PDB file of C-alpha atoms in Angstrom:
ATOM      1  CA  MET A   1       5.963  19.363  -5.992  1.00  0.00           C
ATOM      2  CA  VAL A   2       2.187  18.869  -5.880  1.00  0.00           C
ATOM      3  CA  GLU A   3       2.656  15.745  -3.814  1.00  0.00           C
ATOM      4  CA  SER A   4       4.713  17.549  -1.181  1.00  0.00           C
ATOM      5  CA  TYR A   5       2.158  20.378  -1.049  1.00  0.00           C
ATOM      6  CA  LEU A   6      -0.704  17.951  -0.467  1.00  0.00           C
ATOM      7  CA  ASP A   7       1.368  16.089   2.096  1.00  0.00           C
ATOM      8  CA  SER A   8       2.028  19.311   4.031  1.00  0.00           C
ATOM      9  CA  ILE A   9      -1.678  20.243   4.014  1.00  0.00           C
ATOM     10  CA  THR A  10      -2.608  16.819   5.354  1.00  0.00           C
ATOM     11  CA  LYS A  11      -0.041  16.971   8.146  1.00  0.00           C
ATOM     12  CA  GLU A  12      -1.182  20.439   9.237  1.00  0.00           C
ATOM     13  CA  LYS A  13      -4.813  19.330   9.337  1.00  0.00           C
ATOM     14  CA  LEU A  14      -3.987  16.256  11.423  1.00  0.00           C
ATOM     15  CA  GLU A  15      -2.074  18.372  13.942  1.00  0.00           C
ATOM     16  CA  GLU A  16      -5.034  20.771  14.265  1.00  0.00           C
ATOM     17  CA  ASP A  17      -7.433  17.879  14.920  1.00  0.00           C
ATOM     18  CA  LYS A  18      -5.515  16.596  17.937  1.00  0.00           C
ATOM     19  CA  ILE A  19      -7.590  16.598  21.081  1.00  0.00           C
ATOM     20  CA  THR A  20      -5.997  17.409  24.396  1.00  0.00           C
ATOM     21  CA  ILE A  21      -7.292  15.440  27.349  1.00  0.00           C
ATOM     22  CA  THR A  22      -7.558  17.369  30.582  1.00  0.00           C
ATOM     23  CA  PRO A  23      -6.421  15.890  33.896  1.00  0.00           C
ATOM     24  CA  PHE A  24     -10.052  15.775  35.060  1.00  0.00           C
ATOM     25  CA  VAL A  25     -11.067  13.615  32.105  1.00  0.00           C
ATOM     26  CA  LYS A  26      -8.022  11.397  32.637  1.00  0.00           C
ATOM     27  CA  SER A  27      -9.080  10.886  36.243  1.00  0.00           C
ATOM     28  CA  LEU A  28     -12.509   9.702  35.076  1.00  0.00           C
ATOM     29  CA  SER A  29     -11.149   7.150  32.637  1.00  0.00           C
ATOM     30  CA  GLY A  30     -11.606   3.607  33.836  1.00  0.00           C
ATOM     31  CA  VAL A  31     -14.409   4.483  36.259  1.00  0.00           C
ATOM     32  CA  ILE A  32     -16.991   2.500  34.287  1.00  0.00           C
ATOM     33  CA  LYS A  33     -16.212  -0.966  32.977  1.00  0.00           C
ATOM     34  CA  LEU A  34     -18.221  -2.027  29.932  1.00  0.00           C
ATOM     35  CA  PRO A  35     -18.149  -5.395  28.204  1.00  0.00           C
ATOM     36  CA  SER A  36     -16.116  -5.507  25.012  1.00  0.00           C
ATOM     37  CA  ASP A  37     -19.257  -6.232  22.973  1.00  0.00           C
ATOM     38  CA  HIS A  38     -21.172  -3.198  24.329  1.00  0.00           C
ATOM     39  CA  ASP A  39     -22.989  -1.397  21.499  1.00  0.00           C
ATOM     40  CA  TYR A  40     -22.665   2.235  22.546  1.00  0.00           C
ATOM     41  CA  LYS A  41     -24.448   3.492  19.429  1.00  0.00           C
ATOM     42  CA  LYS A  42     -27.529   1.418  20.248  1.00  0.00           C
ATOM     43  CA  ALA A  43     -27.427   2.495  23.889  1.00  0.00           C
ATOM     44  CA  TYR A  44     -27.191   6.130  22.811  1.00  0.00           C
ATOM     45  CA  SER A  45     -30.113   5.844  20.401  1.00  0.00           C
ATOM     46  CA  ASP A  46     -32.172   3.943  22.993  1.00  0.00           C
ATOM     47  CA  TYR A  47     -31.523   6.727  25.494  1.00  0.00           C
ATOM     48  CA  PHE A  48     -32.820   9.406  23.127  1.00  0.00           C
ATOM     49  CA  GLU A  49     -35.730   7.269  22.037  1.00  0.00           C
ATOM     50  CA  GLU A  50     -36.833   6.918  25.652  1.00  0.00           C
ATOM     51  CA  LYS A  51     -36.140  10.570  26.459  1.00  0.00           C
ATOM     52  CA  TYR A  52     -38.293  11.961  23.632  1.00  0.00           C
ATOM     53  CA  LYS A  53     -41.213   9.536  23.785  1.00  0.00           C
TER      54      LYS A  53
END
């Protein structure tokens, strides 16, 4: 009984967290090609480091 309750809570939360992608965003996908080893976290931090110098 407890297990099924927890399972139902988890499923509801996952459904709420779904993100819908608009047609505009879909049209932008694939515009920029990045190498598979691109470190986006480093690029993001470098951007802010340079911006707020």
